[in-house]
Short mmCIF file of C-alpha atoms in Angstrom, two decimals:
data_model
loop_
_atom_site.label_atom_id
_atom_site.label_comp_id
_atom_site.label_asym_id
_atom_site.label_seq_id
_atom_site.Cartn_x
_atom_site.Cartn_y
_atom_site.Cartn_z
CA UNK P 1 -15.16 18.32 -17.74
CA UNK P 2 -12.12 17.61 -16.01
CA UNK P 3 -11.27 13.75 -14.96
CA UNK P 4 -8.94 13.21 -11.85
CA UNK P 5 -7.09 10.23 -10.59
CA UNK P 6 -9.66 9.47 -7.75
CA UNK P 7 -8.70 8.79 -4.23
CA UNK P 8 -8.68 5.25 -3.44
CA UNK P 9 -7.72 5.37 0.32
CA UNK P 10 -5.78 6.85 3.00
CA UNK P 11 -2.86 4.55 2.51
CA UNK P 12 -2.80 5.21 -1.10
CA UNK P 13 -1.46 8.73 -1.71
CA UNK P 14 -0.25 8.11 -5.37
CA UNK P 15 -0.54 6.23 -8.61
CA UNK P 16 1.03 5.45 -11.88
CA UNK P 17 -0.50 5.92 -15.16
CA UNK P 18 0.45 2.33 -16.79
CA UNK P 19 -1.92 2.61 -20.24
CA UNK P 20 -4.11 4.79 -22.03
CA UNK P 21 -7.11 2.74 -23.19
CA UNK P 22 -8.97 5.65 -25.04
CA UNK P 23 -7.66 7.86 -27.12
CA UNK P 24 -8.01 11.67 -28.41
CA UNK P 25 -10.98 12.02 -30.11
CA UNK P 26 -12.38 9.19 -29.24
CA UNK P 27 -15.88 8.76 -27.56
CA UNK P 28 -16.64 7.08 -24.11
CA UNK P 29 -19.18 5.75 -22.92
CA UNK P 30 -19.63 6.40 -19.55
CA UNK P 31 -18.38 3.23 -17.18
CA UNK P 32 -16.08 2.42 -20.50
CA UNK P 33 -12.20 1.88 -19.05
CA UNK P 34 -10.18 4.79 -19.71
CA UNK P 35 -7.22 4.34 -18.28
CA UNK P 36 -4.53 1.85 -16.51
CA UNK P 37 -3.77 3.02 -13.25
CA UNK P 38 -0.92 1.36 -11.01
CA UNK P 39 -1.15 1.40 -7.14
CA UNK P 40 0.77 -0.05 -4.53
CA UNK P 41 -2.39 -1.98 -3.29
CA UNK P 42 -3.87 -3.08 -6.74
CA UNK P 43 -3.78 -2.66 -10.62
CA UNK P 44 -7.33 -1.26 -11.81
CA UNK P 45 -8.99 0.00 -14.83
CA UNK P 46 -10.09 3.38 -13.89
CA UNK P 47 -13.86 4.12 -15.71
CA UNK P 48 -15.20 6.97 -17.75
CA UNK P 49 -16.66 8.72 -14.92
CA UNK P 50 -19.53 10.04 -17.94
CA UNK P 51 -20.16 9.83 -21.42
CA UNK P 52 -18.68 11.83 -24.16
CA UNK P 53 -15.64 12.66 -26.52
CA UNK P 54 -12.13 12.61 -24.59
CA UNK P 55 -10.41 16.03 -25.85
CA UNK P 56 -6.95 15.84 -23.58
CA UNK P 57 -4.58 13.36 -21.99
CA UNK P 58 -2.61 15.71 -19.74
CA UNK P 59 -0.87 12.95 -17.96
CA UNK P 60 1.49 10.54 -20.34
CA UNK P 61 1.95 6.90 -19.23
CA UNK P 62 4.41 5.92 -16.67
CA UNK P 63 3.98 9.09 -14.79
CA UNK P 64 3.86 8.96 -11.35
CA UNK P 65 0.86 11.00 -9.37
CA UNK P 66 -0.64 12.31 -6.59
CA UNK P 67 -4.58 10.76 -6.42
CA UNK P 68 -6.97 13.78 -7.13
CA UNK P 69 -4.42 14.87 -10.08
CA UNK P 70 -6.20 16.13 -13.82
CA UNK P 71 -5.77 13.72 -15.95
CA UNK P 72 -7.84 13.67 -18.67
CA UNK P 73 -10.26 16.20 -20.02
CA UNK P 74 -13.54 15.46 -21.63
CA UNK P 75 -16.47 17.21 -23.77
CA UNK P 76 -19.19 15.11 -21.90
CA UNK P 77 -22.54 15.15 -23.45
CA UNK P 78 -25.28 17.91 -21.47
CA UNK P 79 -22.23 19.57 -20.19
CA UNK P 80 -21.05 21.75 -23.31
CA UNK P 81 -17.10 21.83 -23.67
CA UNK P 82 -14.25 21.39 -20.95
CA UNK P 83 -13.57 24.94 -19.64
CA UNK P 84 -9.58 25.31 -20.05
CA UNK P 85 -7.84 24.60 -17.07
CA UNK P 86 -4.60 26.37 -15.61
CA UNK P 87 -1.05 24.80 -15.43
CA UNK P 88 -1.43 25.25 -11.99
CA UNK P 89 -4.67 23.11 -11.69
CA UNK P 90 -2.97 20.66 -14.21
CA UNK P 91 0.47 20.55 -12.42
CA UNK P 92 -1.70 20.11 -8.69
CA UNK P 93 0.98 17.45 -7.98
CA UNK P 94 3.71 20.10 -7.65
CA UNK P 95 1.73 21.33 -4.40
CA UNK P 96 1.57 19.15 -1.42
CA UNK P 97 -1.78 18.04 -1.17
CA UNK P 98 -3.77 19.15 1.91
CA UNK P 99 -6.14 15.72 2.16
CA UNK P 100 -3.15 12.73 2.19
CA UNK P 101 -2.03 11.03 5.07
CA UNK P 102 1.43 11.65 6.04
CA UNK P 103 4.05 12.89 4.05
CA UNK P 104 7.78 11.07 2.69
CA UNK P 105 10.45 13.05 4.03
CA UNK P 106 13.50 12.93 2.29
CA UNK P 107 16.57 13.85 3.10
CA UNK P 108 16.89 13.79 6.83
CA UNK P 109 18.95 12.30 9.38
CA UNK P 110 16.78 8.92 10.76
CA UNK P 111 15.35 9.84 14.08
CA UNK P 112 14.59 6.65 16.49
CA UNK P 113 12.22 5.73 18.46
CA UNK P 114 13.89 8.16 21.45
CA UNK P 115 13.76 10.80 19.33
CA UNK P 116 17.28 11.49 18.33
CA UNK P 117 19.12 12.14 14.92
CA UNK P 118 20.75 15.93 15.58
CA UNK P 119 19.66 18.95 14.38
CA UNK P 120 19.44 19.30 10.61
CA UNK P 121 20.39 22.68 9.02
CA UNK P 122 17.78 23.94 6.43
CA UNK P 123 20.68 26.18 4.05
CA UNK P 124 22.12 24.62 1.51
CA UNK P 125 25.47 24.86 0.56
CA UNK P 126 26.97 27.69 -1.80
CA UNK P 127 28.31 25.59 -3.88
CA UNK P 128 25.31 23.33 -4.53
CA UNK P 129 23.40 25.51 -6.75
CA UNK P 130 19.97 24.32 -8.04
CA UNK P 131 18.12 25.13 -11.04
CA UNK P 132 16.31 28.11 -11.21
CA UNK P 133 12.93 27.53 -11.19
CA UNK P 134 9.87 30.66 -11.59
CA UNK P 135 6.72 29.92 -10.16
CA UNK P 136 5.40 27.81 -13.07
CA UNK P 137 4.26 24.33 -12.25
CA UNK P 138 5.15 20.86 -13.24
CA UNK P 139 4.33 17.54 -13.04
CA UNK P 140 6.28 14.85 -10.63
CA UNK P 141 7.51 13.07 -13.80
CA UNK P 142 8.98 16.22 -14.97
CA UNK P 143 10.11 17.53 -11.92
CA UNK P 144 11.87 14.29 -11.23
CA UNK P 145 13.91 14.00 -15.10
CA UNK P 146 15.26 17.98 -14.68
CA UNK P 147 16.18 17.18 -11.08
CA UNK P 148 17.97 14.18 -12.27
CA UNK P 149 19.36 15.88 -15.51
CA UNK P 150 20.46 19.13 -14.20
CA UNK P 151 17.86 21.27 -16.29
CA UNK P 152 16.45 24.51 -16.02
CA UNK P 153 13.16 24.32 -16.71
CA UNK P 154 12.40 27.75 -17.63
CA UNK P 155 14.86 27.62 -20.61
CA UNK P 156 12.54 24.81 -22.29
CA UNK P 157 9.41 25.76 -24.17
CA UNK P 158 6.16 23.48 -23.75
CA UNK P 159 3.97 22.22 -26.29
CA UNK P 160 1.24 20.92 -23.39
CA UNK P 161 -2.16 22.45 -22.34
CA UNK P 162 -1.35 25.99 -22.28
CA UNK P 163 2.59 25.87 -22.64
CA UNK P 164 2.99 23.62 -20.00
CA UNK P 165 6.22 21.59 -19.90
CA UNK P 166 5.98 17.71 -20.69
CA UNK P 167 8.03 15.16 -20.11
CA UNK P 168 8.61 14.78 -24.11
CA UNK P 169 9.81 18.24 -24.02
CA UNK P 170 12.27 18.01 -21.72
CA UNK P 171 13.63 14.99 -23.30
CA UNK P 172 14.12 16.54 -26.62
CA UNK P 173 15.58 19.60 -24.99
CA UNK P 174 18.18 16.86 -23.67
CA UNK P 175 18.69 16.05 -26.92
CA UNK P 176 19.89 19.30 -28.21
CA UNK P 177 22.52 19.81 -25.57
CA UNK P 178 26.17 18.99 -25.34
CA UNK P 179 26.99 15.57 -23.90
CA UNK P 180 29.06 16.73 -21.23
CA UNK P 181 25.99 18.97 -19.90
CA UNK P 182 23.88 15.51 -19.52
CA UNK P 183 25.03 13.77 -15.97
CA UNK P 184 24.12 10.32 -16.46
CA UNK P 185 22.07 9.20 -13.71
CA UNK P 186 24.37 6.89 -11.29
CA UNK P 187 24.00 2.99 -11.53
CA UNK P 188 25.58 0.48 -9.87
CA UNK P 189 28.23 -1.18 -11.88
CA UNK P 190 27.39 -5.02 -13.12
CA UNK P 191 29.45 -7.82 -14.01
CA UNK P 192 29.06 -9.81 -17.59
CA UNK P 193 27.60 -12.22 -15.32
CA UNK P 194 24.38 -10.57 -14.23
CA UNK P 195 21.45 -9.15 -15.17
CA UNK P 196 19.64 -5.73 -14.69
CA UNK P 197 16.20 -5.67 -14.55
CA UNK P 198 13.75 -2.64 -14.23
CA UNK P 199 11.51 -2.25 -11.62
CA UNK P 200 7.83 -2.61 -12.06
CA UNK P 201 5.71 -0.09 -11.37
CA UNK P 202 4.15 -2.51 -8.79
CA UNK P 203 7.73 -3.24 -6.99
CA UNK P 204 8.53 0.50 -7.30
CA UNK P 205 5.52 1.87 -5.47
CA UNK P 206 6.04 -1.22 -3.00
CA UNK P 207 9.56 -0.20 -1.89
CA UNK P 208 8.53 3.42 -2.39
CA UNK P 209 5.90 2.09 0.53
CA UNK P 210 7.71 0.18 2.80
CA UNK P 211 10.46 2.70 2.52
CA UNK P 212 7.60 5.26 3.90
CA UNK P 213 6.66 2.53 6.64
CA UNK P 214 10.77 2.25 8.00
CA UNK P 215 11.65 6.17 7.98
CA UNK P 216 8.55 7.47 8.93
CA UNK P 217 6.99 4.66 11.80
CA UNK P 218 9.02 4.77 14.92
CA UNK P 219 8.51 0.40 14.90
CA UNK P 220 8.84 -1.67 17.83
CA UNK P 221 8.65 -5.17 17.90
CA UNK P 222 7.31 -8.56 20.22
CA UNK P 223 6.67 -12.14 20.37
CA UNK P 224 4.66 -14.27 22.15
CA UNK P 225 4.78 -17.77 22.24
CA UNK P 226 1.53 -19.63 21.87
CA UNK P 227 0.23 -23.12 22.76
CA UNK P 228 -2.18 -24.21 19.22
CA UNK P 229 -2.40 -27.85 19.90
CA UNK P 230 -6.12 -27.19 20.63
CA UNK P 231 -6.75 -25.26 17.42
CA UNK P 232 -4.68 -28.16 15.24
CA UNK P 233 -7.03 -30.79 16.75
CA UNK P 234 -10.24 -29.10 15.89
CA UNK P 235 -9.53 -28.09 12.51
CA UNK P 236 -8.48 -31.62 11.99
CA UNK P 237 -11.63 -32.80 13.47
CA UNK P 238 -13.60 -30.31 11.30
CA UNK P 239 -12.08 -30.15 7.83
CA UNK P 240 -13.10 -32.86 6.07
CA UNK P 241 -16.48 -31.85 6.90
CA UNK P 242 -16.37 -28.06 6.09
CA UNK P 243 -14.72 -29.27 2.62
CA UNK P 244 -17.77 -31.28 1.52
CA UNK P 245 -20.00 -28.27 2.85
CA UNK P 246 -18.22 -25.49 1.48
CA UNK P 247 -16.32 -26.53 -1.09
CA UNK P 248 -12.73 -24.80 0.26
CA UNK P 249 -10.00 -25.51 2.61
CA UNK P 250 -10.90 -24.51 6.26
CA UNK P 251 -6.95 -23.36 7.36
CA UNK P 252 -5.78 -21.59 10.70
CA UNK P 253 -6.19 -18.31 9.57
CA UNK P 254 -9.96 -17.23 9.89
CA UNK P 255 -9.31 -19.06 13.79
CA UNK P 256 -6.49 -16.28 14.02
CA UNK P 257 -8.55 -13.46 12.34
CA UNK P 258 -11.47 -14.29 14.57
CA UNK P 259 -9.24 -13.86 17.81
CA UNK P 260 -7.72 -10.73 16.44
CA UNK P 261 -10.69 -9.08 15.32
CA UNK P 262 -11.88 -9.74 19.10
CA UNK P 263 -9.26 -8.72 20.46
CA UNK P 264 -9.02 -5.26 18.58
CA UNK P 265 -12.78 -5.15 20.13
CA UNK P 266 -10.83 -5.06 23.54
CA UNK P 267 -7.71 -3.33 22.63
CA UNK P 268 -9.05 -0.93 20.28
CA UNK P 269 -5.72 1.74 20.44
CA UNK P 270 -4.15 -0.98 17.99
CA UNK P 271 -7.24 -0.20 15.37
CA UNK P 272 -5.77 3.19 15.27
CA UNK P 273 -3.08 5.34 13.49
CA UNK P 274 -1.15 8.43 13.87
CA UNK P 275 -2.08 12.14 12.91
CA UNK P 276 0.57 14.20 14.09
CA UNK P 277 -1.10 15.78 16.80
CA UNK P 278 -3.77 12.99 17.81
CA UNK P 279 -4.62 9.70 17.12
CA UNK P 280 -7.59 8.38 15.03
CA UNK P 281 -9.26 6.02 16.43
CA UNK P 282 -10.99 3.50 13.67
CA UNK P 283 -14.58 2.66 14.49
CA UNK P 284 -14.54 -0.70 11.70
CA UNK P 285 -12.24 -3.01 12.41
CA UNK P 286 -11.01 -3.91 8.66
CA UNK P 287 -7.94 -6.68 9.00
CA UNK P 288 -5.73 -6.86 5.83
CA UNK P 289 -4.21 -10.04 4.78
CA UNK P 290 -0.96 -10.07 2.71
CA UNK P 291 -0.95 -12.46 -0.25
CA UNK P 292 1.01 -13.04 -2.94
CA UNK P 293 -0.90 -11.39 -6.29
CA UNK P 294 0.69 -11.74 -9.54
CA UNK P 295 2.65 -8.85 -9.90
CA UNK P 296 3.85 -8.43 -6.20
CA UNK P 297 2.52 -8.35 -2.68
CA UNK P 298 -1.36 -6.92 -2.06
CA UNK P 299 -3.36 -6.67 1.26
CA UNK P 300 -7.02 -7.12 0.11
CA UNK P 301 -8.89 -6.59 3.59
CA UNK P 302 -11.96 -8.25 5.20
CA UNK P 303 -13.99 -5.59 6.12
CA UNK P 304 -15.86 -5.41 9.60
CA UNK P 305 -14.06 -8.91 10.34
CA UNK P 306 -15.49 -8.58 14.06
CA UNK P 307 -18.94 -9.07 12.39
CA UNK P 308 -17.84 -12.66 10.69
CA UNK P 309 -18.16 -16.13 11.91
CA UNK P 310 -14.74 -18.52 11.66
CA UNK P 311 -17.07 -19.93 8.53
CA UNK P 312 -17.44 -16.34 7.52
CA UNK P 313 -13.83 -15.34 7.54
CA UNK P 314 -13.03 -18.60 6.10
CA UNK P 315 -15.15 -17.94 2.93
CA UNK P 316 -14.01 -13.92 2.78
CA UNK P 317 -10.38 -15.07 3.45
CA UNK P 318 -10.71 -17.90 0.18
CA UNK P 319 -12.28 -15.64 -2.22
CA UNK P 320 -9.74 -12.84 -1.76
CA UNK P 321 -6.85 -14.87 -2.09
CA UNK P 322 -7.97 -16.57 -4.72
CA UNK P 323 -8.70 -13.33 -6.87
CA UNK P 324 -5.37 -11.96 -5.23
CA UNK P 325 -3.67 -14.62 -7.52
CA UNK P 326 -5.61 -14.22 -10.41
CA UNK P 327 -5.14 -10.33 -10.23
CA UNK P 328 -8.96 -9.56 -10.26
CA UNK P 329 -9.29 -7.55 -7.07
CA UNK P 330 -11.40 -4.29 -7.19
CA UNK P 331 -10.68 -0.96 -5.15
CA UNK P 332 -12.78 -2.12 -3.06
CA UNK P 333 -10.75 -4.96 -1.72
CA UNK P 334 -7.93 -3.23 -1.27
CA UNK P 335 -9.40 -0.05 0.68
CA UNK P 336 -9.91 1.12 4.06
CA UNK P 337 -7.82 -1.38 6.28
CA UNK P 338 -6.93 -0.81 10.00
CA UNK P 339 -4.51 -3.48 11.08
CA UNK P 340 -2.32 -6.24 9.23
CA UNK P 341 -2.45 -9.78 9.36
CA UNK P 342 0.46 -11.64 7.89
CA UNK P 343 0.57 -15.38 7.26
CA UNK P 344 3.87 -15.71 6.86
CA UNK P 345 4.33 -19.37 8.69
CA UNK P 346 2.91 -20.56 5.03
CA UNK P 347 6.31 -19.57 3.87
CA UNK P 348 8.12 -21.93 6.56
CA UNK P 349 8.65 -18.93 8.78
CA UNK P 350 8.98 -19.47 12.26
CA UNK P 351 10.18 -15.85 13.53
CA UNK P 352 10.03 -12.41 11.46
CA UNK P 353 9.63 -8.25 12.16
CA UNK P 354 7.22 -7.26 9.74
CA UNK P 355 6.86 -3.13 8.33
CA UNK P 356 3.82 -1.95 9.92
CA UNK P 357 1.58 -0.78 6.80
CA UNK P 358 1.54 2.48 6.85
CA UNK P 359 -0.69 4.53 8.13
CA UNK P 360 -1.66 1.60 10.43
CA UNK P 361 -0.75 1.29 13.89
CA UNK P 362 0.45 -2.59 13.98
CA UNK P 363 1.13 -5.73 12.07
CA UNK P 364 0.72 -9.11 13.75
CA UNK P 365 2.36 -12.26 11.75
CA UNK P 366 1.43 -16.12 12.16
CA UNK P 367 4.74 -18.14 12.14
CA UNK P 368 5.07 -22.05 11.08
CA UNK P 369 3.21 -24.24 13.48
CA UNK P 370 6.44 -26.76 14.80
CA UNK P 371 6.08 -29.89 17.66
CA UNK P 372 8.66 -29.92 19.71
CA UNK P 373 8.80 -30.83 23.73
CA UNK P 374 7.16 -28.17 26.52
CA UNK P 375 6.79 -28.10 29.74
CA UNK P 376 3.73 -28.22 31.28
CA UNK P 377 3.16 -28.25 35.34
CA UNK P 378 6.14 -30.79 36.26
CA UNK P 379 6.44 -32.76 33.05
CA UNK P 380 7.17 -32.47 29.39
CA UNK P 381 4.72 -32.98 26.53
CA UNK P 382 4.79 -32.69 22.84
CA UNK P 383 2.57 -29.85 22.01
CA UNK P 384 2.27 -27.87 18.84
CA UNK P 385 3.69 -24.46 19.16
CA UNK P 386 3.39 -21.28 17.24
CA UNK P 387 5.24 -17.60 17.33
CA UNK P 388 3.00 -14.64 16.89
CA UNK P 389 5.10 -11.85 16.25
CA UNK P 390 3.79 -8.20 16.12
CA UNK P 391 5.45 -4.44 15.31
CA UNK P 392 4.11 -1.54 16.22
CA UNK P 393 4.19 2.08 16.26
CA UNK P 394 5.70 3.57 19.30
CA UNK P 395 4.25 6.79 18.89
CA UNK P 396 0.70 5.26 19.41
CA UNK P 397 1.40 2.84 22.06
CA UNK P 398 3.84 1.69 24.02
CA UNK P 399 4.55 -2.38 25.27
CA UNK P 400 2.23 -2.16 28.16
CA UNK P 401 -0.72 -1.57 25.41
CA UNK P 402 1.01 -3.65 22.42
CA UNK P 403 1.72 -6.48 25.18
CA UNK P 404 -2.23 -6.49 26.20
CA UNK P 405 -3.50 -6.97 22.70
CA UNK P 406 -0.75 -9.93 21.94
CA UNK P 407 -1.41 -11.55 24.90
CA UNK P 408 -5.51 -11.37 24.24
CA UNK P 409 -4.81 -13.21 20.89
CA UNK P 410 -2.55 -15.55 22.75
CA UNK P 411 -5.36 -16.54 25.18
CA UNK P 412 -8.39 -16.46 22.43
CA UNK P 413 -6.06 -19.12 20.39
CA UNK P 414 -4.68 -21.22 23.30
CA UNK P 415 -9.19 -21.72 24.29
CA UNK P 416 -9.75 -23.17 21.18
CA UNK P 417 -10.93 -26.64 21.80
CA UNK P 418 -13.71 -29.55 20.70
CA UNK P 419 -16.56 -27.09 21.33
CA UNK P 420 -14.87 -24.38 19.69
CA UNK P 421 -17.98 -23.55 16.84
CA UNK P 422 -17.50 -22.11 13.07
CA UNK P 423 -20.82 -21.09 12.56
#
């Protein structure tokens, strides 16, 4: 049987492989982790998906992946031997695949929010010649060294599943060639004084992402002001109390989850995102929350949020986090979110434009709660005041609609008072 990367979301269109936990040969039972497999959402341990003897690893690790890619192929017990697949069902990631979500377009002029950038001229040059390629297939990682290295891949014989080209084949072809015919790939020059690190496959697939978010997302951006000192009285009046019953921190952010998940309810264009020629409209309201993990930022996501209690969120909100930090979220966790909420007045933030996360239609951050003077009828008080600050994509909505929602949270925040309940 074949084993694929498996789709693990609509926002997740590719993965890398970080480590090989079985071996050639080896046998598996089924649920037994096979592989590493990096995401820009999560690290995971990807199961046997049956038992047997694994016969081929036709992806090597650090190769980077389309989800729904061969990977593996195993003799599974019942099933009688793999059948031999093609190059061109092993190379799959050299097509675009017809199930993701958008598509990174590289190489074009940026094109704003009103459309323009010029026209862009599909020829290429005569004097930028590219390798000549036949229609054999290869794999991203491969396709991505020759690219880089100037190297015709036809002129290399592979030692792979049925001659197909690997990425150890095209190094030793390097190898055998001149030094002058090698272009080293260009670097920024450093100083004695600093360091170079690598990138992580974590912080690689997270710019790779947010890169997707700026050039693809036509983002516009708004604040609102908003009045809390109602919500910093009663969780002051209520968190001693909700500590001794629940044994975690009550904070403000299941009070702000609540309101936005209601206000999505009303305002349910910004539960949405963008299909080229429509828009989806998201039935479950699933709100991410960015937190720190250990490797880089994740957005595990409360799922049906509208359907939670402040005491609810509060617990759903704890235990993500907490595994967030301890890097032991599942797939789970991390799929199927339809709007962002980002905490960032933890950080001592009091105004910021978030990336929308893509495919999403909006991202809505808390800022740092500060006292300062306001005024209110025909005097000034000291009230506690907070920024919520929200992008969105213009192609969805425009301010009238991203204005409404905002301004909904605004007033389900600002009503929060001594009768306000958590349960």
């Amino acid at each position: 049987m074949i084993i694929e990367l498996p789709h693990v979301g609509e926002s997740v269109t590719e993965g890398v492989i970080g480590k090989w936990l079985k071996a050639v040969g080896d046998r598996v039972e089924r649920y037994d982790p096979l592989v590493e497999v990096v995401t820009d959402k999560v690290n995971m341990e990807m199961p046997s998906p049956a038992t047997g003897t694994l016969t081929a690893i036709l992806v090597e690790e650090g190769a980077t992946i389309p989800m729904g890619t061969p990977i593996a192929e195993m003799d599974a017990e019942g099933s009688g031997p793999a059948p031999a697949i093609t190059p061109a069902q092993t190379e799959v990631a050299a097509e675009p695949s017809t199930d993701r979500i958008g598509t990174l377009l590289k190489d074009v002029a940026p094109v704003g929010p009103t459309g323009s950038g010029g026209p862009i001229s599909a020829d290429k040059p005569a004097d930028s010649p590219q390798p000549r390629r036949t229609r054999r297939r290869y794999s991203p990682a491969v396709l991505r060294l020759a690219d880089e290295r100037d190297v015709d891949l036809d002129q290399i014989q592979g030692t792979g599943l049925n001659g197909r080209v690997t990425l150890k084949d095209v190094r030793n072809f390097l190898k055998t060639q001149p030094e002058s015919t090698q272009p080293a790939v260009q670097t920024a020059p450093i100083s004695d004084d600093d360091e170079r690190v690598s990138l992580s496959p974590v912080r690689r697939m997270i710019a790779e992402n947010m890169v997707k978010s700026a050039s693809q997302i036509p983002q516009a951006w708004t604040l609102v002001e908003v009045d809390v000192s109602g919500l910093v009285s009663r969780r002051r009046a209520v968190r001693d109390d909700f500590q001794l019953r629940e044994g975690i921190n009550i904070t403000y952010l299941p009070f702000m989850m609540k309101a936005v998940a209601e206000s999505l309810k009303e305002n349910p264009l910004l539960n949405s995102s963008w299909d080229d020629d429509s828009i989806i409209y998201k039935r479950r309201i699933n709100i991410g929350i960015a937190a720190a993990g250990r490797d880089g930022l994740v957005v595990p996501v409360v799922h049906d949020a509208d359907t939670f209690s402040v005491a609810g969120l509060a617990r759903k909100i704890a235990d993500l986090t907490d595994r967030a930090r301890r890097g032991a979220l599942t797939l789970d966790d991390v799929q199927g979110g339809t709007f962002t909420l980002n905490n960032t007045g933890a950080l001592g933030s009091v105004l910021s434009q978030p990336l929308v996360n893509f495919p999403q239609a909006a991202i809505l951050t808390t800022e740092a709660i500060v006292r300062r003077p306001v005024i209110i009828g025909d005097g000034i008080a000291i009230r506690s005041m907070m920024n919520l600050c929200m992008s969105f994509d213009h192609r969805i909505m425009d301010g009238a609609e991203a204005s409404a929602f905002i301004n909904s949270v605004k007033a389900r925040i600002e009503a929060v008072g001594p009768d306000t309940g958590l349960y």
